């Protein structure tokens, strides 16, 4: 349920409304807009008399929210959520470019790539230390050593770091990681999501291989309901009948999620396409579709990469693409301003 308050509500009346709601075990999430404030209510709202609340002097409107996701719902929080990480901001009209190798392989590899993507305009370094691989015989990541190398690359470039956490017991190792990635295969690992909800680093949730928007938003809801509102959604392609590409990039994820939710939306064209020569156009389409950013795999030697070489951009290709992405984002912002 949401309660839309009239502007400048009487503080005493607001106090008595919130104390009464809390006495009914309802949690209140306040979203203060420029002129209007919304109270988002979570809990058993069936015990509340909607007409009684609507009749209060300070209340303009009351609505029940049908969707099962509440905290993640745009109706709860009409303005975009903006997440600050280091000096960079994710969401709210900013273009976030997360780039780096699929897997951290060595200090030289990681620092070379980190410096190159930073110089090209990336705002965050993305690299995997713990890798969820389809085959138990495939390279599983450098693990703790990979995280140590990510710290070195962060120190060398000043870029905040995104890396995948596969289970809750690894959390203590992720002290220097700025954004915790939950992989597609773990999107519905509810115990992991609950643990990540109880810590305060932003959580980037990749869409499950065959997950609906609602299931994905419910995963975000798990993190948010546990107390952490800093959630980023990442579309990485879904399973369909098509086999030419690794997955199918669902470009509508950007406009749909921006409509349903206030959370930032990132698109990963690398895992979606699985082919490096499709990454650039898919990334441009993602920006045009309104995504808040991109996650792009980049390698200094894709032919020799230990993981996801075929979809990794070479550093010079990434440099050209980043220029185009930044220009397109700027052009779209101007267009919006001109039309408005
Ligand atoms: C990755 O980001 O390297 C990865 C394993 O992605 P996903 O979980 O989307 O398959
Ligand atoms: Mn990968």
Coordinates of C-alpha atoms and ligand atoms in Angstrom, one line a residue:
X1 CA 0.0 0.0 0.0
X2 CA 1.2 3.5 -0.6
X3 CA 0.0 6.7 1.1
X4 CA 0.5 9.9 -0.9
X5 CA 0.7 12.8 1.5
X6 CA -0.5 16.4 0.8
X7 CA 2.4 18.9 0.6
X8 CA 3.7 20.2 3.9
X9 CA 1.8 17.8 6.1
X10 CA 1.2 18.8 9.7
X11 CA 4.1 17.1 11.6
X12 CA 2.0 16.1 14.6
X13 CA -0.6 14.4 12.4
X14 CA 2.1 12.7 10.4
X15 CA 3.7 11.5 13.6
X16 CA 0.5 10.0 14.9
X17 CA -0.1 8.3 11.5
X18 CA 3.3 6.7 11.5
X19 CA 3.2 5.6 15.1
X20 CA -0.2 4.1 14.5
X21 CA 1.1 2.2 11.4
X22 CA 4.1 1.0 13.4
X23 CA 1.9 -0.3 16.2
X24 CA 0.3 -2.5 13.5
X25 CA 3.7 -3.9 12.6
X26 CA 3.9 -2.1 9.3
X27 CA 7.3 -0.9 8.1
X28 CA 7.3 2.5 6.5
X29 CA 9.5 3.6 3.6
X30 CA 9.4 7.3 3.1
X31 CA 10.1 8.7 -0.4
X32 CA 10.3 12.4 -0.4
X33 CA 9.8 14.0 -3.8
X34 CA 10.1 17.7 -4.8
X35 CA 6.6 18.5 -3.7
X36 CA 5.0 15.3 -2.6
X37 CA 6.0 12.6 -0.1
X38 CA 5.0 8.9 -0.5
X39 CA 4.8 6.5 2.4
X40 CA 5.4 3.0 1.2
X41 CA 3.9 0.4 3.6
X42 CA 5.3 -3.1 3.9
X43 CA 3.6 -5.8 6.1
X44 CA 0.1 -7.1 6.5
X45 CA -1.8 -4.1 5.1
X46 CA -5.0 -6.1 5.0
X47 CA -5.6 -5.0 8.6
X48 CA -5.6 -1.3 7.6
X49 CA -8.9 0.5 6.7
X50 CA -8.1 2.3 3.5
X51 CA -11.0 4.7 3.8
X52 CA -10.0 5.7 7.3
X53 CA -6.5 6.6 6.1
X54 CA -7.8 8.4 3.0
X55 CA -10.0 10.6 5.2
X56 CA -7.1 12.0 7.2
X57 CA -6.4 15.7 6.6
X58 CA -2.7 15.1 5.6
X59 CA -3.5 12.4 3.1
X60 CA -4.1 13.0 -0.6
X61 CA -4.5 9.5 -1.8
X62 CA -4.1 5.8 -0.7
X63 CA -3.6 2.9 -3.1
X64 CA -3.0 -0.8 -2.7
X65 CA -0.1 -2.2 -4.7
X66 CA -1.0 -5.4 -6.5
X67 CA 2.6 -6.4 -7.4
X68 CA 4.4 -8.7 -5.0
X69 CA 7.5 -6.6 -5.0
X70 CA 7.1 -3.5 -2.9
X71 CA 10.5 -2.0 -2.1
X72 CA 11.6 -2.4 -5.7
X73 CA 8.4 -1.0 -7.1
X74 CA 8.4 2.4 -8.8
X75 CA 5.1 3.1 -7.2
X76 CA 6.9 3.1 -3.8
X77 CA 9.7 5.3 -5.0
X78 CA 8.8 7.4 -8.1
X79 CA 12.3 8.9 -8.6
X80 CA 15.2 6.8 -9.9
X81 CA 17.5 5.3 -7.3
X82 CA 21.0 6.6 -7.7
X83 CA 23.8 4.5 -6.1
X84 CA 27.1 6.2 -5.3
X85 CA 30.2 4.0 -5.5
X86 CA 33.5 5.7 -4.9
X87 CA 33.4 8.8 -7.2
X88 CA 30.9 7.3 -9.6
X89 CA 27.1 7.3 -9.5
X90 CA 24.9 4.5 -11.0
X91 CA 21.4 5.4 -12.2
X92 CA 19.6 8.7 -12.5
X93 CA 20.8 9.6 -16.0
X94 CA 24.5 8.7 -15.5
X95 CA 26.2 6.2 -17.9
X96 CA 28.0 3.5 -16.0
X97 CA 30.5 1.4 -17.9
X98 CA 31.7 -1.7 -16.1
X99 CA 34.5 -3.4 -18.0
X100 CA 37.2 -6.0 -17.4
X101 CA 38.1 -9.6 -18.0
X102 CA 35.6 -12.4 -17.3
X103 CA 38.2 -13.9 -15.0
X104 CA 41.1 -12.4 -13.2
X105 CA 44.1 -14.5 -14.5
X106 CA 47.3 -12.7 -13.3
X107 CA 48.5 -9.4 -12.0
X108 CA 49.9 -8.4 -15.4
X109 CA 46.7 -9.3 -17.3
X110 CA 44.4 -7.5 -14.8
X111 CA 46.4 -4.3 -14.3
X112 CA 47.0 -4.0 -18.1
X113 CA 43.3 -4.3 -18.8
X114 CA 42.2 -2.1 -15.9
X115 CA 44.5 0.7 -17.0
X116 CA 43.3 0.4 -20.6
X117 CA 39.6 0.4 -19.8
X118 CA 40.0 3.3 -17.4
X119 CA 41.8 5.3 -20.1
X120 CA 38.9 4.5 -22.5
X121 CA 36.2 5.8 -20.1
X122 CA 35.1 2.8 -18.0
X123 CA 33.8 3.9 -14.6
X124 CA 34.2 0.5 -12.9
X125 CA 36.4 -2.5 -13.2
X126 CA 34.6 -5.9 -13.4
X127 CA 36.6 -9.1 -12.9
X128 CA 35.7 -12.6 -11.6
X129 CA 37.7 -14.2 -8.9
X130 CA 35.1 -17.0 -8.1
X131 CA 33.7 -18.3 -11.4
X132 CA 30.5 -20.3 -11.8
X133 CA 31.4 -22.7 -14.7
X134 CA 29.2 -25.2 -16.4
X135 CA 32.0 -27.7 -16.3
X136 CA 33.7 -28.8 -13.1
X137 CA 36.8 -29.3 -15.2
X138 CA 36.9 -25.7 -16.4
X139 CA 39.0 -23.0 -14.7
X140 CA 37.1 -22.0 -11.6
X141 CA 38.8 -18.7 -10.9
X142 CA 41.8 -17.6 -8.9
X143 CA 39.5 -17.2 -5.8
X144 CA 41.2 -15.3 -2.9
X145 CA 44.3 -14.5 -5.0
X146 CA 41.9 -13.1 -7.7
X147 CA 40.4 -10.8 -5.1
X148 CA 43.9 -9.7 -4.0
X149 CA 44.7 -8.8 -7.6
X150 CA 41.5 -6.9 -7.9
X151 CA 42.6 -4.8 -4.9
X152 CA 45.9 -4.1 -6.6
X153 CA 44.2 -3.1 -9.9
X154 CA 41.8 -0.8 -7.9
X155 CA 44.8 0.9 -6.2
X156 CA 46.5 1.3 -9.6
X157 CA 43.5 2.9 -11.4
X158 CA 41.2 4.2 -8.7
X159 CA 38.3 2.3 -10.4
X160 CA 35.8 0.8 -8.0
X161 CA 35.5 -3.0 -8.4
X162 CA 32.6 -5.3 -9.2
X163 CA 33.1 -9.1 -8.6
X164 CA 30.8 -12.1 -8.2
X165 CA 30.2 -13.7 -4.9
X166 CA 28.9 -17.3 -5.1
X167 CA 28.1 -18.0 -1.5
X168 CA 27.5 -16.2 1.8
X169 CA 30.6 -17.7 3.5
X170 CA 32.8 -15.8 1.0
X171 CA 31.6 -12.4 2.2
X172 CA 34.5 -11.7 4.6
X173 CA 36.9 -12.0 1.6
X174 CA 35.1 -9.3 -0.4
X175 CA 36.1 -6.4 1.9
X176 CA 37.8 -4.5 -1.0
X177 CA 35.1 -5.2 -3.5
X178 CA 32.8 -2.3 -4.0
X179 CA 29.8 -4.0 -5.7
X180 CA 28.8 -7.6 -5.1
X181 CA 27.6 -9.4 -8.2
X182 CA 25.1 -12.2 -8.0
X183 CA 25.4 -14.4 -11.1
X184 CA 22.5 -15.6 -13.3
X185 CA 22.8 -19.0 -11.8
X186 CA 22.4 -17.7 -8.2
X187 CA 19.6 -15.2 -8.9
X188 CA 17.2 -17.3 -6.9
X189 CA 19.7 -18.4 -4.1
X190 CA 17.4 -16.8 -1.5
X191 CA 19.7 -17.5 1.4
X192 CA 22.6 -15.6 -0.4
X193 CA 20.2 -12.7 -1.2
X194 CA 19.1 -12.4 2.4
X195 CA 22.7 -12.3 3.6
X196 CA 23.6 -9.6 1.0
X197 CA 20.6 -7.7 2.2
X198 CA 22.1 -7.5 5.7
X199 CA 25.3 -5.8 4.5
X200 CA 25.7 -2.5 2.9
X201 CA 27.6 -2.9 -0.3
X202 CA 25.5 -2.5 -3.5
X203 CA 24.4 -5.8 -5.0
X204 CA 24.2 -6.3 -8.8
X205 CA 21.7 -9.0 -9.6
X206 CA 22.0 -10.7 -13.0
X207 CA 18.9 -12.0 -14.5
X208 CA 18.4 -15.8 -14.2
X209 CA 18.7 -17.8 -17.5
X210 CA 14.9 -18.3 -17.7
X211 CA 13.6 -15.8 -15.2
X212 CA 10.6 -13.5 -15.7
X213 CA 10.8 -9.8 -14.8
X214 CA 8.7 -10.5 -11.7
X215 CA 10.9 -13.3 -10.5
X216 CA 14.0 -11.1 -11.0
X217 CA 12.3 -8.2 -9.2
X218 CA 11.4 -10.6 -6.3
X219 CA 15.1 -11.4 -6.0
X220 CA 15.8 -7.7 -5.7
X221 CA 13.0 -7.6 -3.1
X222 CA 14.8 -10.3 -1.0
X223 CA 17.9 -8.0 -0.7
X224 CA 15.8 -4.9 -0.1
X225 CA 13.5 -6.5 2.4
X226 CA 16.5 -7.6 4.4
X227 CA 17.6 -4.0 4.7
X228 CA 19.8 -3.2 1.7
X229 CA 18.2 -0.9 -0.8
X230 CA 21.2 -0.5 -3.1
X231 CA 20.4 -3.0 -5.8
X232 CA 21.3 -2.9 -9.5
X233 CA 19.6 -5.1 -12.0
X234 CA 21.7 -6.6 -14.9
X235 CA 20.1 -8.1 -18.0
X236 CA 22.6 -10.7 -19.5
X237 CA 20.4 -12.5 -22.1
X238 CA 17.8 -15.2 -21.7
X239 CA 17.4 -18.8 -23.0
X240 CA 15.2 -19.1 -26.1
X241 CA 15.1 -21.5 -29.1
X242 CA 17.8 -19.5 -30.8
X243 CA 21.3 -21.1 -30.8
X244 CA 23.3 -18.6 -33.0
X245 CA 23.9 -16.3 -30.1
X246 CA 24.9 -17.6 -26.6
X247 CA 21.7 -16.2 -25.2
X248 CA 19.1 -13.7 -26.5
X249 CA 19.5 -10.1 -25.4
X250 CA 16.2 -8.9 -24.1
X251 CA 16.5 -5.3 -24.9
X252 CA 13.0 -4.5 -23.6
X253 CA 14.3 -5.3 -20.1
X254 CA 15.5 -1.7 -20.0
X255 CA 12.2 0.1 -20.7
X256 CA 10.2 -2.5 -18.8
X257 CA 12.3 -2.4 -15.6
X258 CA 12.5 1.4 -15.7
X259 CA 8.7 1.4 -15.8
X260 CA 8.2 -1.2 -13.0
X261 CA 11.1 -0.2 -10.8
X262 CA 13.2 2.7 -9.7
X263 CA 16.4 0.6 -9.5
X264 CA 19.3 1.1 -12.0
X265 CA 19.4 -1.2 -15.0
X266 CA 22.7 -2.4 -16.5
X267 CA 22.9 -4.4 -19.7
X268 CA 25.6 -7.1 -20.4
X269 CA 25.9 -7.6 -24.1
X270 CA 28.9 -9.9 -23.7
X271 CA 27.1 -12.8 -22.1
X272 CA 24.0 -12.1 -24.1
X273 CA 25.6 -12.5 -27.5
X274 CA 28.6 -14.7 -26.7
X275 CA 30.4 -13.2 -29.8
X276 CA 32.7 -10.2 -29.6
X277 CA 31.6 -8.8 -33.0
X278 CA 28.0 -8.5 -31.8
X279 CA 28.9 -6.7 -28.6
X280 CA 29.3 -3.2 -29.9
X281 CA 25.9 -2.9 -31.7
X282 CA 24.1 -4.6 -28.8
X283 CA 25.7 -2.2 -26.4
X284 CA 24.7 0.8 -28.5
X285 CA 21.1 -0.6 -28.6
X286 CA 21.2 -0.9 -24.8
X287 CA 22.1 2.8 -24.3
X288 CA 19.4 3.8 -26.9
X289 CA 16.9 1.6 -24.9
X290 CA 17.5 3.6 -21.8
X291 CA 19.8 1.3 -19.8
X292 CA 21.8 3.1 -17.0
X293 CA 25.0 1.3 -18.1
X294 CA 26.8 -1.7 -19.5
X295 CA 28.9 -4.6 -18.3
X296 CA 31.4 -5.5 -21.0
X297 CA 34.1 -8.2 -21.0
X298 CA 37.5 -7.0 -22.3
X299 CA 40.7 -9.0 -22.5
X300 CA 44.3 -8.2 -23.5
X301 CA 44.5 -11.5 -25.4
X302 CA 41.1 -13.0 -26.0
X303 CA 42.4 -16.0 -27.9
X304 CA 44.2 -17.1 -24.8
X305 CA 41.6 -16.1 -22.2
X306 CA 40.9 -18.7 -19.6
X307 CA 37.2 -17.9 -19.7
X308 CA 34.8 -16.3 -22.2
X309 CA 37.5 -15.3 -24.8
X310 CA 35.1 -15.5 -27.8
X311 CA 32.9 -12.7 -26.4
X312 CA 35.7 -10.5 -25.0
X313 CA 36.6 -7.3 -26.8
X314 CA 40.2 -6.4 -27.4
X315 CA 41.3 -3.3 -25.6
X316 CA 41.4 -1.1 -28.7
X317 CA 38.0 -2.3 -29.8
X318 CA 36.7 -1.4 -26.4
X319 CA 38.3 2.0 -26.6
X320 CA 36.4 2.8 -29.9
X321 CA 33.1 1.4 -28.5
X322 CA 33.4 3.4 -25.3
X323 CA 33.8 6.6 -27.3
X324 CA 30.6 5.8 -29.3
X325 CA 28.7 4.9 -26.1
X326 CA 29.6 8.1 -24.4
X327 CA 28.7 10.1 -27.5
X328 CA 25.4 8.4 -27.9
X329 CA 24.5 8.8 -24.3
X330 CA 25.3 12.5 -24.5
X331 CA 23.3 12.9 -27.8
X332 CA 20.3 11.2 -26.2
X333 CA 20.4 13.5 -23.2
X334 CA 20.5 16.5 -25.5
X335 CA 17.6 15.1 -27.5
X336 CA 15.6 14.7 -24.3
X337 CA 16.3 18.3 -23.4
X338 CA 15.3 19.6 -26.8
X339 CA 12.1 17.7 -26.9
X340 CA 11.1 18.5 -23.3
Ligands
LIG1 C1 30.0 -13.4 -15.6 O1 29.5 -12.2 -15.4 O2 31.1 -13.6 -15.9 C2 29.0 -14.5 -15.5 C3 29.4 -15.7 -15.2 O3 27.8 -14.1 -15.9 P1 26.3 -14.8 -15.8 O4 26.1 -15.0 -14.3 O5 25.4 -13.7 -16.4 O6 26.3 -16.0 -16.6
LIG2 MN1 32.1 -14.1 -18.4

